[in-house]
mmCIF file of C-alpha atoms in Angstrom:
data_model
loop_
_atom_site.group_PDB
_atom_site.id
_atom_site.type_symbol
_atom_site.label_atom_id
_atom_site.label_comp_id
_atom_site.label_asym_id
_atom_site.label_seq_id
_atom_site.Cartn_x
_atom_site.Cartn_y
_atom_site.Cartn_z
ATOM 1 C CA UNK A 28 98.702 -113.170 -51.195
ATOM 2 C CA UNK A 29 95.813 -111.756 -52.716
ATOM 3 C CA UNK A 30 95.178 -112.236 -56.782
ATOM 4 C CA UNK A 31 93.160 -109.231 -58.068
ATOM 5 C CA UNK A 32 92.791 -111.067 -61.780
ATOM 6 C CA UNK A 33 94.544 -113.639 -63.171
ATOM 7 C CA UNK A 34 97.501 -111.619 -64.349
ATOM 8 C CA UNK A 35 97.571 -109.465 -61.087
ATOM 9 C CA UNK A 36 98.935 -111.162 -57.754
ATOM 10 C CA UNK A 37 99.427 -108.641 -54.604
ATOM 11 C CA UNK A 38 100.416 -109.711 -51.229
ATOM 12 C CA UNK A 39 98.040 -107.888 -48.527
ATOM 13 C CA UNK A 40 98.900 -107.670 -44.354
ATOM 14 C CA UNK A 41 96.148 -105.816 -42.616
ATOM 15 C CA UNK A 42 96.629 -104.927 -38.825
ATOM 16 C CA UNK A 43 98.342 -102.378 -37.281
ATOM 17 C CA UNK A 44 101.988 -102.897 -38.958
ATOM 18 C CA UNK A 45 100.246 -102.465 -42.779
ATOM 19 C CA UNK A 46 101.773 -103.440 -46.149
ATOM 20 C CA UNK A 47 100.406 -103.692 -49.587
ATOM 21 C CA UNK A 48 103.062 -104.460 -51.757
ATOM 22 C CA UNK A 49 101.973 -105.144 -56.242
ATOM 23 C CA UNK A 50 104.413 -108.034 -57.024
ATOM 24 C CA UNK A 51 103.339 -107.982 -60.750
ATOM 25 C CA UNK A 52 103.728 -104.804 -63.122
ATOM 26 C CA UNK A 53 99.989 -103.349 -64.279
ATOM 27 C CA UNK A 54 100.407 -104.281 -67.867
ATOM 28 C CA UNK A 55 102.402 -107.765 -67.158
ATOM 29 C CA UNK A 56 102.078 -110.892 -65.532
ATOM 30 C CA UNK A 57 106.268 -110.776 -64.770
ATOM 31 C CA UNK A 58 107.123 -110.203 -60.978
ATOM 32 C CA UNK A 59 108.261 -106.840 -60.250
ATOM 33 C CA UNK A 60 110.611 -108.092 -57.465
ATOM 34 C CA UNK A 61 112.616 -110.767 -59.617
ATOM 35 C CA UNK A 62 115.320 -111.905 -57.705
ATOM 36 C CA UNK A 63 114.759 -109.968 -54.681
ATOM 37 C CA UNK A 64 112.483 -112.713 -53.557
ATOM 38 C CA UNK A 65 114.649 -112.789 -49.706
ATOM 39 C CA UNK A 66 114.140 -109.273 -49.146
ATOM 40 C CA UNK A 67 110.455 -109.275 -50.000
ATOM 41 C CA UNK A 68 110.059 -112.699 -47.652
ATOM 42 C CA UNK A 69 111.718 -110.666 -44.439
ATOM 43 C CA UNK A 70 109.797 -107.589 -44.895
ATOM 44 C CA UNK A 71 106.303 -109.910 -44.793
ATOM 45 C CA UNK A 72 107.445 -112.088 -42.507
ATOM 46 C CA UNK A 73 108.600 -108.548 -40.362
ATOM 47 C CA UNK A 74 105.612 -106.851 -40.721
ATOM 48 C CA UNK A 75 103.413 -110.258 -39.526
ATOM 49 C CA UNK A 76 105.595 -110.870 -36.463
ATOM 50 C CA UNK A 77 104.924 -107.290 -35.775
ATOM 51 C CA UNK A 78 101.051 -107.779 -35.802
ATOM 52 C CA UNK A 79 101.844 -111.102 -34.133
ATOM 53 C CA UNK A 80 103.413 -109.830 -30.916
ATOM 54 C CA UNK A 81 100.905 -106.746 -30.561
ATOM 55 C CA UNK A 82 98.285 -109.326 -30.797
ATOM 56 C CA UNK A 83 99.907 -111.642 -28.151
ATOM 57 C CA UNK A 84 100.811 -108.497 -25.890
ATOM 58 C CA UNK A 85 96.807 -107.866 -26.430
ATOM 59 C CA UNK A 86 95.712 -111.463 -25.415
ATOM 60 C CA UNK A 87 98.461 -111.470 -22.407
ATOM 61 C CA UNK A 88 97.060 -108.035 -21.020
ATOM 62 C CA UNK A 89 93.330 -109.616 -21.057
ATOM 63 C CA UNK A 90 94.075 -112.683 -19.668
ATOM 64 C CA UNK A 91 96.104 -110.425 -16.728
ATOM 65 C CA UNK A 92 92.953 -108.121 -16.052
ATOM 66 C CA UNK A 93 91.237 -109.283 -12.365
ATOM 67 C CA UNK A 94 87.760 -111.151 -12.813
ATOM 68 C CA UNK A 95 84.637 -108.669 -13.513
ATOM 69 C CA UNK A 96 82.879 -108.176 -10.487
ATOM 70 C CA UNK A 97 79.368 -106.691 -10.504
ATOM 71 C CA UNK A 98 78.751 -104.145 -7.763
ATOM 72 C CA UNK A 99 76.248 -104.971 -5.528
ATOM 73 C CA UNK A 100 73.462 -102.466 -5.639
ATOM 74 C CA UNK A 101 70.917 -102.142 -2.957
ATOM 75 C CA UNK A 102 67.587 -103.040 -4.296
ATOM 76 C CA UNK A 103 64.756 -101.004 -3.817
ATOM 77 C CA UNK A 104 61.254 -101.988 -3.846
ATOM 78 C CA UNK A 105 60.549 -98.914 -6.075
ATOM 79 C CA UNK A 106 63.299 -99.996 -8.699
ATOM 80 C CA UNK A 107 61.944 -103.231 -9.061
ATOM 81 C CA UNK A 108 58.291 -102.320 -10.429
ATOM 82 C CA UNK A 109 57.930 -102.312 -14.283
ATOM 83 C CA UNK A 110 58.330 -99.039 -15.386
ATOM 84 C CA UNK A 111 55.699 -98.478 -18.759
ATOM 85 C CA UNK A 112 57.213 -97.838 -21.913
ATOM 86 C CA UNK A 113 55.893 -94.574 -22.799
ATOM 87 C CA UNK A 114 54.035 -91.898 -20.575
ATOM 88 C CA UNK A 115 53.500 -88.006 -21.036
ATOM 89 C CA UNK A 116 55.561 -85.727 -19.246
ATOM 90 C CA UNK A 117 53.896 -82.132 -19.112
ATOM 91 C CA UNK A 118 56.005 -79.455 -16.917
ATOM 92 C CA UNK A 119 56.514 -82.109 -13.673
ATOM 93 C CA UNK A 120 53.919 -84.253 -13.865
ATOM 94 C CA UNK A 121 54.246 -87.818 -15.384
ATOM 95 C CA UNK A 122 50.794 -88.807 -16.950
ATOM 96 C CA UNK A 123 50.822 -92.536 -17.288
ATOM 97 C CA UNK A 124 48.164 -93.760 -20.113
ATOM 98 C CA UNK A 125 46.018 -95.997 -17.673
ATOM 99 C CA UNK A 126 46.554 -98.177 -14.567
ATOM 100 C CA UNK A 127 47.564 -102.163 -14.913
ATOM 101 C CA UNK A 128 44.775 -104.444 -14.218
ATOM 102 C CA UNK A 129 44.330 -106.151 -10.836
ATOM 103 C CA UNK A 130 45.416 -109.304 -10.749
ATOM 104 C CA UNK A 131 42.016 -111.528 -9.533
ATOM 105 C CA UNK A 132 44.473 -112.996 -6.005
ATOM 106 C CA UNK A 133 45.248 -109.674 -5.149
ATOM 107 C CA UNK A 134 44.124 -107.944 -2.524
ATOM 108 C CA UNK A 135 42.929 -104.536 -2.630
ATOM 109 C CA UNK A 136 45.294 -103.366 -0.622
ATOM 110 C CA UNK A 137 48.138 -105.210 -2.321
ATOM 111 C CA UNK A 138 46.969 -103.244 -5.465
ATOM 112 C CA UNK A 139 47.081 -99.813 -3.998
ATOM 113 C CA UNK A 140 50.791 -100.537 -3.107
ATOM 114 C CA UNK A 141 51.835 -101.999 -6.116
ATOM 115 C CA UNK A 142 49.922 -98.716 -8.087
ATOM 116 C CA UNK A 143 52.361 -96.020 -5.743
ATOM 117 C CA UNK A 144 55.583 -98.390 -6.062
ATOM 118 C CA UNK A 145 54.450 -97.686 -9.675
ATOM 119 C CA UNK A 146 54.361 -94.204 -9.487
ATOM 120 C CA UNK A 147 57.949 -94.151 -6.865
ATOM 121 C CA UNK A 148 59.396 -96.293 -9.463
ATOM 122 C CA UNK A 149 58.550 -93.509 -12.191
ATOM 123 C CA UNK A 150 59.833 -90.500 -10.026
ATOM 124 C CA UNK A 151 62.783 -92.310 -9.271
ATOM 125 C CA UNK A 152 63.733 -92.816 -13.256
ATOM 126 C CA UNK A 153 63.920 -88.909 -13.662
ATOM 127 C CA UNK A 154 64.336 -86.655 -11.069
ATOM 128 C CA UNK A 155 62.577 -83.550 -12.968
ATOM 129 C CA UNK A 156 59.664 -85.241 -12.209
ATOM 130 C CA UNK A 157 57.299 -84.182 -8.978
ATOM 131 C CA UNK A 158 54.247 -86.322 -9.219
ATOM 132 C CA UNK A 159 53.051 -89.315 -11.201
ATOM 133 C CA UNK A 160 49.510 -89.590 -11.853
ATOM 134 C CA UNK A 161 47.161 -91.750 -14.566
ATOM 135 C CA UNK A 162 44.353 -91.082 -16.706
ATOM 136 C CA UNK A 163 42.237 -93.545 -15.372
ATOM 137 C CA UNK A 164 38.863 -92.435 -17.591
ATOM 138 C CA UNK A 165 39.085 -91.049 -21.263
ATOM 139 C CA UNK A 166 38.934 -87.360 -21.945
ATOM 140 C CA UNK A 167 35.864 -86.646 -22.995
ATOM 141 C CA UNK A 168 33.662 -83.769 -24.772
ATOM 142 C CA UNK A 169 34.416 -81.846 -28.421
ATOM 143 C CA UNK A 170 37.130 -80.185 -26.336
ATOM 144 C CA UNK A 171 38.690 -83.142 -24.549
ATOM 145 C CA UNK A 172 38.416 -81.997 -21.302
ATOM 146 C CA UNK A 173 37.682 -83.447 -17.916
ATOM 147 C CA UNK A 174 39.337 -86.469 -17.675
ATOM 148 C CA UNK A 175 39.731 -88.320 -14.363
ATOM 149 C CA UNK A 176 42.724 -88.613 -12.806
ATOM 150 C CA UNK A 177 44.663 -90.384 -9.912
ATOM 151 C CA UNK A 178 47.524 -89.609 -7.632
ATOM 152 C CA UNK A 179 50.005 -92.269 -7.417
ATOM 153 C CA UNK A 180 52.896 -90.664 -6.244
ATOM 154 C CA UNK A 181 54.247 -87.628 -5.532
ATOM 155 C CA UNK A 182 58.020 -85.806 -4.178
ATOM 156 C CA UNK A 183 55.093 -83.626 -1.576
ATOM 157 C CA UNK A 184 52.372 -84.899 -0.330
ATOM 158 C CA UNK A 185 49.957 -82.105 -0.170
ATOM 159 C CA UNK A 186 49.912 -82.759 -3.965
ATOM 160 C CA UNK A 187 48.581 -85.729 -3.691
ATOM 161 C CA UNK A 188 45.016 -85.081 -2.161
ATOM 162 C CA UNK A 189 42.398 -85.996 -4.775
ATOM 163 C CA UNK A 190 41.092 -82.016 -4.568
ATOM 164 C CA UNK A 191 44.429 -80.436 -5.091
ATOM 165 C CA UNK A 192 44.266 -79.460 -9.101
ATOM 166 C CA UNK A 193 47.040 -80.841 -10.881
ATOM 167 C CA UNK A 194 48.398 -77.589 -12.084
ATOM 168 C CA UNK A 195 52.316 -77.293 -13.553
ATOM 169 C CA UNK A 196 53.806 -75.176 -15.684
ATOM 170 C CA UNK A 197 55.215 -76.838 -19.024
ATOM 171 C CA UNK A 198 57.664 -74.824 -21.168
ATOM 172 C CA UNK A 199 57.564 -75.620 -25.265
ATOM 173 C CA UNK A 200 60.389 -73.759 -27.182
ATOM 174 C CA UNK A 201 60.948 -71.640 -24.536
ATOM 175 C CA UNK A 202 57.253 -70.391 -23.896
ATOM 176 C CA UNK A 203 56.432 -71.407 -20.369
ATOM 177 C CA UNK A 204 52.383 -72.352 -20.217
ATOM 178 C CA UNK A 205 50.289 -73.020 -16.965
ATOM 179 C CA UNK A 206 47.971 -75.849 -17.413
ATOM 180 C CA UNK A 207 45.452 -78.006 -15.666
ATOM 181 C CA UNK A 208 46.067 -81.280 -17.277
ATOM 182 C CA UNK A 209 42.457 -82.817 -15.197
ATOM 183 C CA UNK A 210 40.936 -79.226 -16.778
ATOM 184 C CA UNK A 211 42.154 -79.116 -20.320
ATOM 185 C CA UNK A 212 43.729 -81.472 -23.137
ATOM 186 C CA UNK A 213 47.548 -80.890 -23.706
ATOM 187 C CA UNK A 214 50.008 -83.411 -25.459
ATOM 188 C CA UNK A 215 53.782 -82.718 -24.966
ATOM 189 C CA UNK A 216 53.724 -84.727 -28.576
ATOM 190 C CA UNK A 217 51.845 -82.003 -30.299
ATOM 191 C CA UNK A 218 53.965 -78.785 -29.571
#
């Protein structure tokens, strides 16, 4: 029972079996159901037993559902390695926006795998992608050109000799352009 002022009283049931039902007139504080106080007690007391059992039958049909399991997934070294947040994706080459730091007890060669699980890790989170390289020195110039960049991993792996120009074709509202992203500066962000 809900009052809406202190001349208005209205009795409310929300759920799936709904009634609002005024039990005082708009202009008067006199019950609108006078004498027919049995009638309007069943019909609540029917509508909550109705929301009552569909929330028992709810409750009974959770309880009844088998334990969650998590499937097992086979982990891979490459799925493992911290993926950066954000990193430029020009036609199928991801650029990442530097390399992480060394850590001073690693070995070189410990570093070198952890940079192409790195670059795995980032062809395996979209499949468009063919290599995965980073800007490891800023571009440079009035133009922004030349910037230095390495090969951490790639889907062939002619692509990822040091001499081989990293050439793709990017397509930006539907114009398909051929760039050299060690040659020239090109931001996905600025099309």
């Amino acid at each position: 029972i809900t009052s809406l002022s202190s001349k208005k009283i209205v009795v409310a049931i929300w759920g799936d079996e709904g009634l609002e039902l005024p039990l005082t007139a708009p202009s008067s504080t006199e019950m609108i159901y006078k004498g027919q106080e049995v009638w309007l007690q069943q019909l609540v007391n029917e509508r909550l037993e109705r929301n009552w059992t569909k929330i028992v039958r709810f409750v009974n049909a959770l309880r009844d559902l088998p334990p969650y399991e998590e499937e097992e997934e086979e982990v891979n070294a490459a799925t493992t390695t911290k993926i950066p947040k954000s990193y430029d994706v020009i036609g199928d080459i991801a650029i990442l926006h530097g390399l992480p730091d060394n850590d001073d007890n690693e070995t070189e060669e410990d570093y070198e795998t952890r940079l192409q699980k790195l670059g795995e890790a980032v062809l395996e989170s979209n499949g468009a992608i063919k290599l995965c390289a980073a800007r490891v020195a800023p571009l440079t110039g009035p133009e922004r050109s030349e910037s230095t960049m390495r090969r951490l991993a790639s889907r062939h792996t002619n692509r990822l000799h040091p001499s081989t120009p990293l050439v793709t074709t990017h397509v930006e509202y539907g114009v398909p352009c051929v760039i050299n992203v060690e040659k020239c500066f090109f931001s996905p962000r600025m099309g």
